[in-house]
Amino acid sequence: METLLRVRLPLLLLLFLFLHLFLANSSSSQDLQIVNAERRIDLTSHIIKVYLTLKVENSGTSPASEVHLAFSPTEVEHLAIVKAAATSGKRKKKTYIPLDVKSAELPDGPNGTKFFSITLLTPLSKGETITLEVLYILTHFLEPFPVEISQSESQLVYFRDSAILLSPYHVKQQTTFIKTPSTRVESFTVVEPTKRAGTELKYGPYDNHPPYSYSPVLVHFENNNPFAVVEELEREIEISHWGSLQVTERYRLVHAGARHKGVFSRVEYQTRPGGTGVSSFKHLLAKLPPRVHSVYYRDEIGNISSSHLRTDFLKSELEIEPRYPLFGGWKATFVIGYGVPLQDFLFESPDGRRYLNFTFGCPLAETVVDKLIVKVVLPEGSKDPKAVIPFQVEQHLEIKHSYLDVVGRTVVVLEKRNVVPEHYTPFQVYYSFNPIFMLAEPLMLASVFFLLFVASVAYLHIDLSIRKW
């Protein structure tokens, strides 16, 4: 009997601890409530930005250190980024304190619902409130309808969402604002009270909705902005300690809007620029580093001269024009290359290591990248590379062999999917380097020239004539 109790007692203690943690998580979720929620959805681009302001109150007895966000299964498939900050003050004196956001799980959530946890700097005590500002971005979320249009037609799209905020908490009051690119709205779902004024739809205010409430809405509106999507972008950043940083970017671009049908008329497109092909685009703007040089822009055929470079001490902008305007479903493949001074981007850390400070993401404005590959080619002889990026990416190492290389160069490869302009932020790659390796290439060249010189002298002193003995 005593042996049986010794075996069961630890099991009972573990079960009690599990139940305690489960009830603690459940109670902490129920103790919080949203006093007021304001959601503003920006549909002016094909990249949907949602600005969410939450006033959260702790109505329970125990402090809360996390606030959870809920996303529907449809949103999860298209979610690109989630950012949060705690705010204080009003208007111009308002301050923002960034907060950590990470994926989380709740036991009582509906099937397919994905949760993110916002970690508060200080736990929220009983009766206290906090105001949070949340930004999340959705890509490939707008549905063209009709799916095919002619050159003379405008592009209409569907937007699906909920008039009521999906949340694991009780929401006392909430309002949703939807901003469209133009005043042309074919139809929209009415969930009283609903109001439309110009380019804005207002849903609410709605009072006292329990957790996980949902009220689907459908908005059918005009959106002729460029649906520029880079299916794959490979950025190669090659470091040379001789004073140069060479960047090569290979793009595979597509217009992801309503597919073009019928015959394309170049004459009509040029004579009626405002009345035909309104959903197409023929210009792209690339944001490059300052002090760029040796800029080129080419495709499979060759160099493209229809580009304009504007540069100053703070930034450089390259306006490019593909060989033909892009309509829905049309693609273009091209390469952009340039060089920048090494001293602007390569530095030395206090521990003696060197590090590259460059920008991640896509330089093209208002563009979604389905797959981004960033390759940082380190000088030969570099060791212990380490990449520091403010968000999660896939990393691995490769070896690249170039001219005059002996063992090859280490390449740090970073991959990320569903990249938006908010990912265009600085990142660092640290590595160790012995300066003696800088002499490898000059010594190799000197050795080659010396051997050629010796071979030439030997050749001149050899008598190859045939003599008769």
Short mmCIF file of C-alpha atoms in Angstrom, two decimals, residues 2-442:
data_model
loop_
_atom_site.label_atom_id
_atom_site.label_comp_id
_atom_site.label_asym_id
_atom_site.label_seq_id
_atom_site.Cartn_x
_atom_site.Cartn_y
_atom_site.Cartn_z
CA GLU A 2 2.82 2.39 0.90
CA THR A 3 4.55 1.59 -2.40
CA LEU A 4 1.35 2.39 -4.31
CA LEU A 5 0.99 5.72 -2.54
CA ARG A 6 4.61 6.60 -3.32
CA VAL A 7 3.96 6.03 -7.01
CA ARG A 8 0.62 7.83 -7.16
CA LEU A 9 1.57 10.85 -5.08
CA PRO A 10 3.97 12.38 -7.68
CA LEU A 11 1.43 11.72 -10.41
CA LEU A 12 -1.29 13.48 -8.42
CA LEU A 13 1.03 16.42 -7.79
CA LEU A 14 1.83 16.72 -11.53
CA LEU A 15 -1.89 16.54 -12.38
CA PHE A 16 -2.67 19.22 -9.80
CA LEU A 17 0.08 21.47 -11.19
CA PHE A 18 -1.19 21.02 -14.77
CA LEU A 19 -4.76 21.87 -13.75
CA HIS A 20 -3.52 24.89 -11.83
CA LEU A 21 -1.61 26.25 -14.84
CA PHE A 22 -4.53 25.56 -17.18
CA LEU A 23 -7.02 27.34 -14.92
CA ALA A 24 -4.58 30.19 -14.39
CA ASN A 25 -4.24 30.71 -18.16
CA SER A 26 -7.99 30.48 -18.67
CA SER A 27 -8.75 32.86 -15.81
CA SER A 28 -6.16 35.39 -16.99
CA SER A 29 -7.79 35.36 -20.43
CA GLN A 30 -11.23 35.89 -18.87
CA ASP A 31 -10.02 38.57 -16.44
CA LEU A 32 -9.03 40.93 -19.26
CA GLN A 33 -11.60 42.88 -21.24
CA ILE A 34 -11.37 45.43 -24.03
CA VAL A 35 -12.99 48.68 -22.98
CA ASN A 36 -12.76 50.20 -26.45
CA ALA A 37 -11.47 48.93 -29.81
CA GLU A 38 -10.99 51.03 -32.93
CA ARG A 39 -9.90 49.33 -36.14
CA ARG A 40 -8.91 51.20 -39.31
CA ILE A 41 -8.46 49.11 -42.46
CA ASP A 42 -6.54 50.73 -45.33
CA LEU A 43 -7.52 49.27 -48.73
CA THR A 44 -5.89 51.96 -50.90
CA SER A 45 -3.18 49.51 -52.01
CA HIS A 46 -3.02 45.79 -52.70
CA ILE A 47 -1.11 45.57 -49.40
CA ILE A 48 -3.76 45.79 -46.68
CA LYS A 49 -2.73 47.63 -43.52
CA VAL A 50 -4.86 47.33 -40.39
CA TYR A 51 -4.33 49.78 -37.53
CA LEU A 52 -5.88 48.56 -34.29
CA THR A 53 -6.19 50.62 -31.11
CA LEU A 54 -7.13 48.66 -28.00
CA LYS A 55 -7.87 49.96 -24.50
CA VAL A 56 -7.44 46.91 -22.30
CA GLU A 57 -8.59 46.65 -18.67
CA ASN A 58 -7.73 44.04 -16.07
CA SER A 59 -11.02 43.28 -14.30
CA GLY A 60 -9.64 40.26 -12.45
CA THR A 61 -7.69 39.83 -9.26
CA SER A 62 -4.30 38.62 -10.54
CA PRO A 63 -1.85 40.72 -12.63
CA ALA A 64 -1.75 40.08 -16.39
CA SER A 65 1.53 40.19 -18.30
CA GLU A 66 0.21 39.31 -21.78
CA VAL A 67 -2.54 40.45 -24.14
CA HIS A 68 -3.60 38.09 -26.93
CA LEU A 69 -4.65 38.89 -30.51
CA ALA A 70 -6.82 36.51 -32.55
CA PHE A 71 -6.80 36.01 -36.34
CA SER A 72 -9.20 33.99 -38.45
CA PRO A 73 -7.90 31.04 -40.52
CA THR A 74 -8.25 33.13 -43.71
CA GLU A 75 -6.18 35.98 -42.26
CA VAL A 76 -3.51 33.58 -41.02
CA GLU A 77 -2.73 32.44 -44.58
CA HIS A 78 -2.07 36.02 -45.70
CA LEU A 79 -0.55 37.55 -42.57
CA ALA A 80 2.84 39.17 -43.25
CA ILE A 81 3.73 41.04 -40.06
CA VAL A 82 2.31 41.93 -36.63
CA LYS A 83 3.70 44.84 -34.59
CA ALA A 84 2.52 46.34 -31.30
CA ALA A 85 3.35 49.27 -29.04
CA ALA A 86 2.09 50.70 -25.77
CA THR A 87 1.03 54.34 -25.97
CA SER A 88 0.71 57.15 -23.47
CA GLY A 89 -0.17 60.81 -23.79
CA LYS A 90 -2.32 62.49 -26.40
CA ARG A 91 -1.83 63.85 -29.92
CA LYS A 92 1.60 65.41 -30.45
CA LYS A 93 2.80 64.39 -26.99
CA LYS A 94 1.90 60.73 -27.52
CA THR A 95 4.78 58.31 -26.96
CA TYR A 96 5.16 54.77 -28.32
CA ILE A 97 6.98 51.94 -26.56
CA PRO A 98 7.52 48.89 -28.83
CA LEU A 99 6.42 45.55 -27.36
CA ASP A 100 7.41 42.00 -28.20
CA VAL A 101 4.89 40.03 -30.26
CA LYS A 102 5.15 36.27 -30.66
CA SER A 103 2.98 33.35 -31.69
CA ALA A 104 0.86 31.81 -28.92
CA GLU A 105 -1.77 29.17 -28.30
CA LEU A 106 -5.02 29.33 -26.32
CA PRO A 107 -6.90 26.15 -25.36
CA ASP A 108 -10.39 27.57 -25.85
CA GLY A 109 -9.94 29.15 -29.30
CA PRO A 110 -12.07 28.12 -32.32
CA ASN A 111 -10.54 25.71 -34.82
CA GLY A 112 -8.01 27.35 -37.10
CA THR A 113 -7.77 30.57 -35.09
CA LYS A 114 -4.18 31.76 -34.65
CA PHE A 115 -3.10 33.78 -31.66
CA PHE A 116 -0.31 36.24 -31.05
CA SER A 117 0.82 37.30 -27.60
CA ILE A 118 1.83 40.88 -26.76
CA THR A 119 4.21 40.92 -23.80
CA LEU A 120 3.68 43.94 -21.53
CA LEU A 121 6.68 45.70 -20.00
CA THR A 122 5.03 45.70 -16.57
CA PRO A 123 2.14 43.42 -15.50
CA LEU A 124 -1.31 44.98 -15.60
CA SER A 125 -2.71 45.02 -12.07
CA LYS A 126 -6.35 44.79 -11.00
CA GLY A 127 -8.40 47.74 -12.28
CA GLU A 128 -5.57 49.17 -14.41
CA THR A 129 -5.88 49.93 -18.14
CA ILE A 130 -3.39 50.15 -20.98
CA THR A 131 -3.69 51.44 -24.54
CA LEU A 132 -2.10 49.36 -27.28
CA GLU A 133 -1.45 50.26 -30.90
CA VAL A 134 -1.29 47.24 -33.22
CA LEU A 135 -0.34 47.11 -36.90
CA TYR A 136 -0.79 43.98 -38.96
CA ILE A 137 -0.45 43.60 -42.72
CA LEU A 138 -2.21 41.21 -45.10
CA THR A 139 -1.02 40.29 -48.60
CA HIS A 140 -2.81 38.55 -51.49
CA PHE A 141 -6.04 39.20 -49.57
CA LEU A 142 -8.01 41.13 -52.20
CA GLU A 143 -9.91 39.00 -54.75
CA PRO A 144 -10.28 40.46 -58.28
CA PHE A 145 -13.85 40.22 -59.51
CA PRO A 146 -14.28 39.88 -62.39
CA VAL A 147 -11.10 37.82 -62.58
CA GLU A 148 -10.46 38.96 -66.19
CA ILE A 149 -10.80 42.46 -67.61
CA SER A 150 -10.06 44.09 -70.94
CA GLN A 151 -7.67 46.94 -71.55
CA SER A 152 -10.41 49.56 -71.22
CA GLU A 153 -11.99 48.25 -68.00
CA SER A 154 -11.32 49.22 -64.41
CA GLN A 155 -10.29 46.65 -61.82
CA LEU A 156 -12.85 45.64 -59.18
CA VAL A 157 -11.94 43.57 -56.12
CA TYR A 158 -13.59 41.85 -53.16
CA PHE A 159 -12.58 42.41 -49.55
CA ARG A 160 -13.85 39.98 -46.89
CA ASP A 161 -13.65 40.57 -43.16
CA SER A 162 -15.78 40.98 -40.05
CA ALA A 163 -17.57 44.09 -38.84
CA ILE A 164 -16.87 42.87 -35.29
CA LEU A 165 -13.34 42.40 -34.00
CA LEU A 166 -12.35 38.77 -33.50
CA SER A 167 -10.96 38.68 -29.96
CA PRO A 168 -10.56 36.22 -27.09
CA TYR A 169 -11.88 38.92 -24.73
CA HIS A 170 -15.20 40.57 -24.06
CA VAL A 171 -15.36 43.84 -26.04
CA LYS A 172 -17.45 46.60 -24.45
CA GLN A 173 -17.39 49.00 -27.42
CA GLN A 174 -15.83 48.88 -30.89
CA THR A 175 -15.81 50.63 -34.26
CA THR A 176 -14.39 49.60 -37.63
CA PHE A 177 -13.41 52.03 -40.41
CA ILE A 178 -12.65 50.83 -43.96
CA LYS A 179 -10.92 53.19 -46.39
CA THR A 180 -11.20 52.52 -50.13
CA PRO A 181 -9.01 54.01 -52.94
CA SER A 182 -11.93 55.81 -54.62
CA THR A 183 -15.59 56.58 -54.10
CA ARG A 184 -16.63 53.80 -56.48
CA VAL A 185 -18.02 51.05 -54.24
CA GLU A 186 -20.24 48.57 -56.05
CA SER A 187 -21.70 46.99 -52.92
CA PHE A 188 -21.03 46.39 -49.24
CA THR A 189 -22.59 44.39 -46.43
CA VAL A 190 -24.72 46.39 -44.00
CA VAL A 191 -24.44 45.54 -40.29
CA GLU A 192 -26.37 48.24 -38.46
CA PRO A 193 -25.23 50.79 -37.67
CA THR A 194 -23.31 51.23 -40.93
CA LYS A 195 -22.43 54.55 -42.54
CA ARG A 196 -20.65 55.49 -45.76
CA ALA A 197 -19.08 58.89 -46.43
CA GLY A 198 -16.82 59.45 -49.45
CA THR A 199 -14.09 56.81 -49.46
CA GLU A 200 -14.80 55.59 -45.92
CA LEU A 201 -17.13 52.93 -44.54
CA LYS A 202 -17.94 52.96 -40.84
CA TYR A 203 -19.19 49.90 -38.99
CA GLY A 204 -20.41 50.56 -35.48
CA PRO A 205 -20.17 51.51 -32.75
CA TYR A 206 -21.16 48.09 -31.39
CA ASP A 207 -21.56 47.40 -27.69
CA ASN A 208 -20.92 44.37 -25.48
CA HIS A 209 -19.86 41.48 -27.69
CA PRO A 210 -18.68 38.23 -26.08
CA PRO A 211 -15.34 36.59 -26.96
CA TYR A 212 -14.91 35.23 -30.50
CA SER A 213 -17.88 37.14 -31.93
CA TYR A 214 -17.85 37.39 -35.72
CA SER A 215 -20.01 39.17 -38.28
CA PRO A 216 -18.83 38.67 -41.91
CA VAL A 217 -18.88 41.59 -44.35
CA LEU A 218 -18.10 41.80 -48.07
CA VAL A 219 -17.02 45.00 -49.84
CA HIS A 220 -16.85 45.19 -53.65
CA PHE A 221 -14.93 48.26 -54.81
CA GLU A 222 -12.62 49.71 -57.46
CA ASN A 223 -8.85 49.44 -56.98
CA ASN A 224 -6.66 50.37 -59.96
CA ASN A 225 -3.43 50.65 -58.01
CA PRO A 226 -0.54 48.47 -59.24
CA PHE A 227 -0.68 44.92 -57.86
CA ALA A 228 3.11 44.55 -58.07
CA VAL A 229 4.28 41.18 -56.74
CA VAL A 230 7.83 39.85 -56.96
CA GLU A 231 7.52 36.08 -57.16
CA GLU A 232 11.22 35.70 -56.35
CA LEU A 233 13.95 38.21 -55.54
CA GLU A 234 17.58 37.29 -55.05
CA ARG A 235 19.83 39.98 -53.58
CA GLU A 236 23.56 39.28 -53.62
CA ILE A 237 25.74 41.59 -51.51
CA GLU A 238 29.42 40.97 -52.16
CA ILE A 239 31.98 42.44 -49.76
CA SER A 240 35.47 43.33 -50.91
CA HIS A 241 37.89 44.74 -48.35
CA TRP A 242 39.59 46.66 -51.17
CA GLY A 243 36.91 49.37 -50.81
CA SER A 244 33.85 48.19 -52.70
CA LEU A 245 30.45 46.70 -51.94
CA GLN A 246 28.72 45.29 -55.02
CA VAL A 247 24.96 44.57 -54.97
CA THR A 248 23.14 42.54 -57.62
CA GLU A 249 19.34 42.09 -57.48
CA ARG A 250 17.47 39.63 -59.71
CA TYR A 251 13.71 40.18 -59.98
CA ARG A 252 10.85 38.04 -61.27
CA LEU A 253 7.92 40.46 -61.27
CA VAL A 254 4.23 39.83 -61.97
CA HIS A 255 1.05 41.90 -62.04
CA ALA A 256 -1.15 39.97 -59.55
CA GLY A 257 -4.41 41.77 -60.30
CA ALA A 258 -7.26 40.82 -62.62
CA ARG A 259 -5.89 38.99 -65.67
CA HIS A 260 -5.84 40.84 -68.98
CA LYS A 261 -8.12 39.51 -71.70
CA GLY A 262 -8.34 40.40 -75.35
CA VAL A 263 -5.74 42.09 -77.54
CA PHE A 264 -3.36 44.76 -76.29
CA SER A 265 -3.42 47.95 -78.36
CA ARG A 266 -0.25 50.02 -78.02
CA VAL A 267 -1.81 52.89 -80.00
CA GLU A 268 -4.84 53.11 -77.71
CA TYR A 269 -2.64 52.83 -74.64
CA GLN A 270 -0.47 55.79 -75.69
CA THR A 271 -3.21 58.04 -77.10
CA ARG A 272 -5.60 57.57 -74.15
CA PRO A 273 -3.34 57.30 -71.08
CA GLY A 274 -6.13 58.16 -68.62
CA GLY A 275 -8.92 56.14 -70.22
CA THR A 276 -7.33 52.81 -70.99
CA GLY A 277 -5.11 50.40 -69.09
CA VAL A 278 -5.82 52.17 -65.80
CA SER A 279 -4.99 49.05 -63.77
CA SER A 280 -1.64 48.48 -65.51
CA PHE A 281 1.68 49.97 -64.50
CA LYS A 282 4.89 50.79 -66.36
CA HIS A 283 6.97 52.59 -63.72
CA LEU A 284 8.61 51.23 -60.58
CA LEU A 285 10.55 53.13 -57.95
CA ALA A 286 13.57 51.50 -56.27
CA LYS A 287 15.01 53.02 -53.10
CA LEU A 288 18.78 52.62 -53.19
CA PRO A 289 21.47 53.63 -50.67
CA PRO A 290 23.08 57.05 -50.93
CA ARG A 291 26.31 57.53 -52.91
CA VAL A 292 25.59 54.68 -55.32
CA HIS A 293 27.68 54.32 -58.45
CA SER A 294 27.94 52.08 -61.50
CA VAL A 295 24.16 51.57 -61.59
CA TYR A 296 22.78 49.34 -64.35
CA TYR A 297 19.34 47.94 -65.23
CA ARG A 298 18.93 45.12 -67.75
CA ASP A 299 16.81 42.12 -68.72
CA GLU A 300 17.35 39.01 -70.86
CA ILE A 301 17.63 41.08 -74.04
CA GLY A 302 20.18 43.54 -72.72
CA ASN A 303 20.54 46.92 -71.06
CA ILE A 304 17.38 49.03 -70.59
CA SER A 305 17.97 52.76 -70.97
CA SER A 306 14.50 53.88 -69.75
CA SER A 307 15.55 54.57 -66.16
CA HIS A 308 16.19 57.71 -64.14
CA LEU A 309 18.52 57.96 -61.14
CA ARG A 310 18.16 60.69 -58.52
CA THR A 311 20.74 60.72 -55.76
CA ASP A 312 21.84 62.93 -52.87
CA PHE A 313 23.62 62.57 -49.50
CA LEU A 314 20.63 60.91 -47.80
CA LYS A 315 19.10 58.60 -50.40
CA SER A 316 19.03 57.48 -54.02
CA GLU A 317 15.96 56.71 -56.10
CA LEU A 318 15.97 54.73 -59.31
CA GLU A 319 12.83 55.01 -61.44
CA ILE A 320 12.72 52.11 -63.87
CA GLU A 321 10.41 51.35 -66.76
CA PRO A 322 10.08 47.79 -68.12
CA ARG A 323 10.15 47.24 -71.88
CA TYR A 324 6.33 46.98 -71.90
CA PRO A 325 3.51 48.00 -69.52
CA LEU A 326 2.39 45.23 -67.18
CA PHE A 327 -1.26 44.16 -67.23
CA GLY A 328 -2.86 41.55 -65.00
CA GLY A 329 -1.03 38.23 -65.24
CA TRP A 330 1.89 39.65 -67.25
CA LYS A 331 5.46 39.08 -66.02
CA ALA A 332 8.86 40.74 -66.33
CA THR A 333 12.33 39.55 -65.38
CA PHE A 334 15.19 42.00 -64.88
CA VAL A 335 18.39 42.72 -62.94
CA ILE A 336 19.45 45.84 -61.03
CA GLY A 337 23.07 46.26 -59.99
CA TYR A 338 25.08 48.97 -58.30
CA GLY A 339 28.11 49.62 -56.12
CA VAL A 340 28.45 51.60 -52.89
CA PRO A 341 31.47 52.73 -50.82
CA LEU A 342 32.53 50.05 -48.36
CA GLN A 343 33.11 52.47 -45.47
CA ASP A 344 29.42 53.40 -45.43
CA PHE A 345 28.28 49.87 -44.56
CA LEU A 346 31.21 47.90 -43.07
CA PHE A 347 32.24 48.57 -39.47
CA GLU A 348 34.29 47.06 -36.65
CA SER A 349 32.65 45.93 -33.41
CA PRO A 350 34.25 46.45 -29.96
CA ASP A 351 35.31 42.78 -29.85
CA GLY A 352 37.37 43.20 -33.03
CA ARG A 353 34.92 41.49 -35.37
CA ARG A 354 33.72 43.15 -38.55
CA TYR A 355 30.08 43.53 -39.44
CA LEU A 356 28.00 44.57 -42.42
CA ASN A 357 25.06 46.87 -41.76
CA PHE A 358 22.69 46.78 -44.74
CA THR A 359 18.95 46.72 -45.45
CA PHE A 360 16.83 43.60 -45.66
CA GLY A 361 13.70 43.36 -47.82
CA CYS A 362 12.84 44.68 -51.27
CA PRO A 363 13.93 48.15 -52.49
CA LEU A 364 10.86 48.48 -54.76
CA ALA A 365 8.11 50.61 -53.23
CA GLU A 366 4.66 49.11 -52.49
CA THR A 367 5.71 45.64 -53.55
CA VAL A 368 5.06 42.20 -52.07
CA VAL A 369 7.83 39.60 -52.35
CA ASP A 370 6.62 36.00 -52.24
CA LYS A 371 10.15 34.65 -51.77
CA LEU A 372 13.20 36.72 -50.84
CA ILE A 373 16.75 35.37 -50.84
CA VAL A 374 19.52 37.58 -49.46
CA LYS A 375 23.08 36.35 -50.02
CA VAL A 376 25.95 38.07 -48.25
CA VAL A 377 29.25 37.02 -49.88
CA LEU A 378 32.06 37.44 -47.33
CA PRO A 379 35.74 37.88 -48.26
CA GLU A 380 37.79 34.72 -48.54
CA GLY A 381 39.20 33.74 -45.18
CA SER A 382 36.20 34.97 -43.16
CA LYS A 383 35.18 32.82 -40.19
CA ASP A 384 32.29 32.42 -37.73
CA PRO A 385 29.62 34.42 -39.58
CA LYS A 386 26.51 35.41 -37.64
CA ALA A 387 23.44 37.26 -38.95
CA VAL A 388 21.35 39.50 -36.67
CA ILE A 389 17.85 40.20 -38.03
CA PRO A 390 14.89 41.75 -36.14
CA PHE A 391 12.48 39.02 -37.31
CA GLN A 392 12.54 35.31 -38.02
CA VAL A 393 14.17 34.08 -41.24
CA GLU A 394 15.69 30.84 -42.51
CA GLN A 395 19.49 30.82 -42.51
CA HIS A 396 22.22 28.59 -43.93
CA LEU A 397 25.75 28.84 -45.32
CA GLU A 398 27.13 28.22 -48.81
CA ILE A 399 30.53 28.39 -50.50
CA LYS A 400 31.08 30.50 -53.62
CA HIS A 401 34.15 30.18 -55.84
CA SER A 402 35.24 33.27 -57.74
CA TYR A 403 38.33 34.26 -59.68
CA LEU A 404 41.63 34.05 -57.75
CA ASP A 405 39.92 32.18 -54.90
CA VAL A 406 41.76 29.29 -53.24
CA VAL A 407 39.22 27.77 -50.82
CA GLY A 408 36.15 29.79 -51.81
CA ARG A 409 34.12 32.48 -50.08
CA THR A 410 31.59 31.91 -47.31
CA VAL A 411 28.06 33.02 -48.23
CA VAL A 412 25.42 33.75 -45.58
CA VAL A 413 22.02 32.94 -47.12
CA LEU A 414 18.84 34.41 -45.59
CA GLU A 415 15.41 33.40 -46.86
CA LYS A 416 11.98 34.77 -46.02
CA ARG A 417 8.54 34.53 -47.58
CA ASN A 418 5.71 37.04 -47.76
CA VAL A 419 7.91 40.13 -47.47
CA VAL A 420 6.34 43.62 -47.34
CA PRO A 421 7.85 47.14 -47.26
CA GLU A 422 7.86 47.06 -43.43
CA HIS A 423 10.55 44.37 -43.67
CA TYR A 424 12.87 46.86 -45.40
CA THR A 425 14.92 47.39 -42.23
CA PRO A 426 18.63 47.20 -41.34
CA PHE A 427 20.28 43.89 -40.48
CA GLN A 428 23.84 42.94 -39.56
CA VAL A 429 26.23 40.14 -40.48
CA TYR A 430 29.17 39.69 -38.10
CA TYR A 431 32.33 37.77 -39.03
CA SER A 432 35.99 37.36 -38.09
CA PHE A 433 38.70 38.18 -40.61
CA ASN A 434 42.49 37.99 -40.51
CA PRO A 435 44.02 40.86 -42.56
CA ILE A 436 46.77 38.53 -43.78
CA PHE A 437 44.23 37.04 -46.19
CA MET A 438 44.13 40.37 -48.05
CA LEU A 439 47.62 39.54 -49.34
CA ALA A 440 46.48 36.23 -50.87
CA GLU A 441 45.28 37.64 -54.19
CA PRO A 442 48.22 40.06 -54.73
#
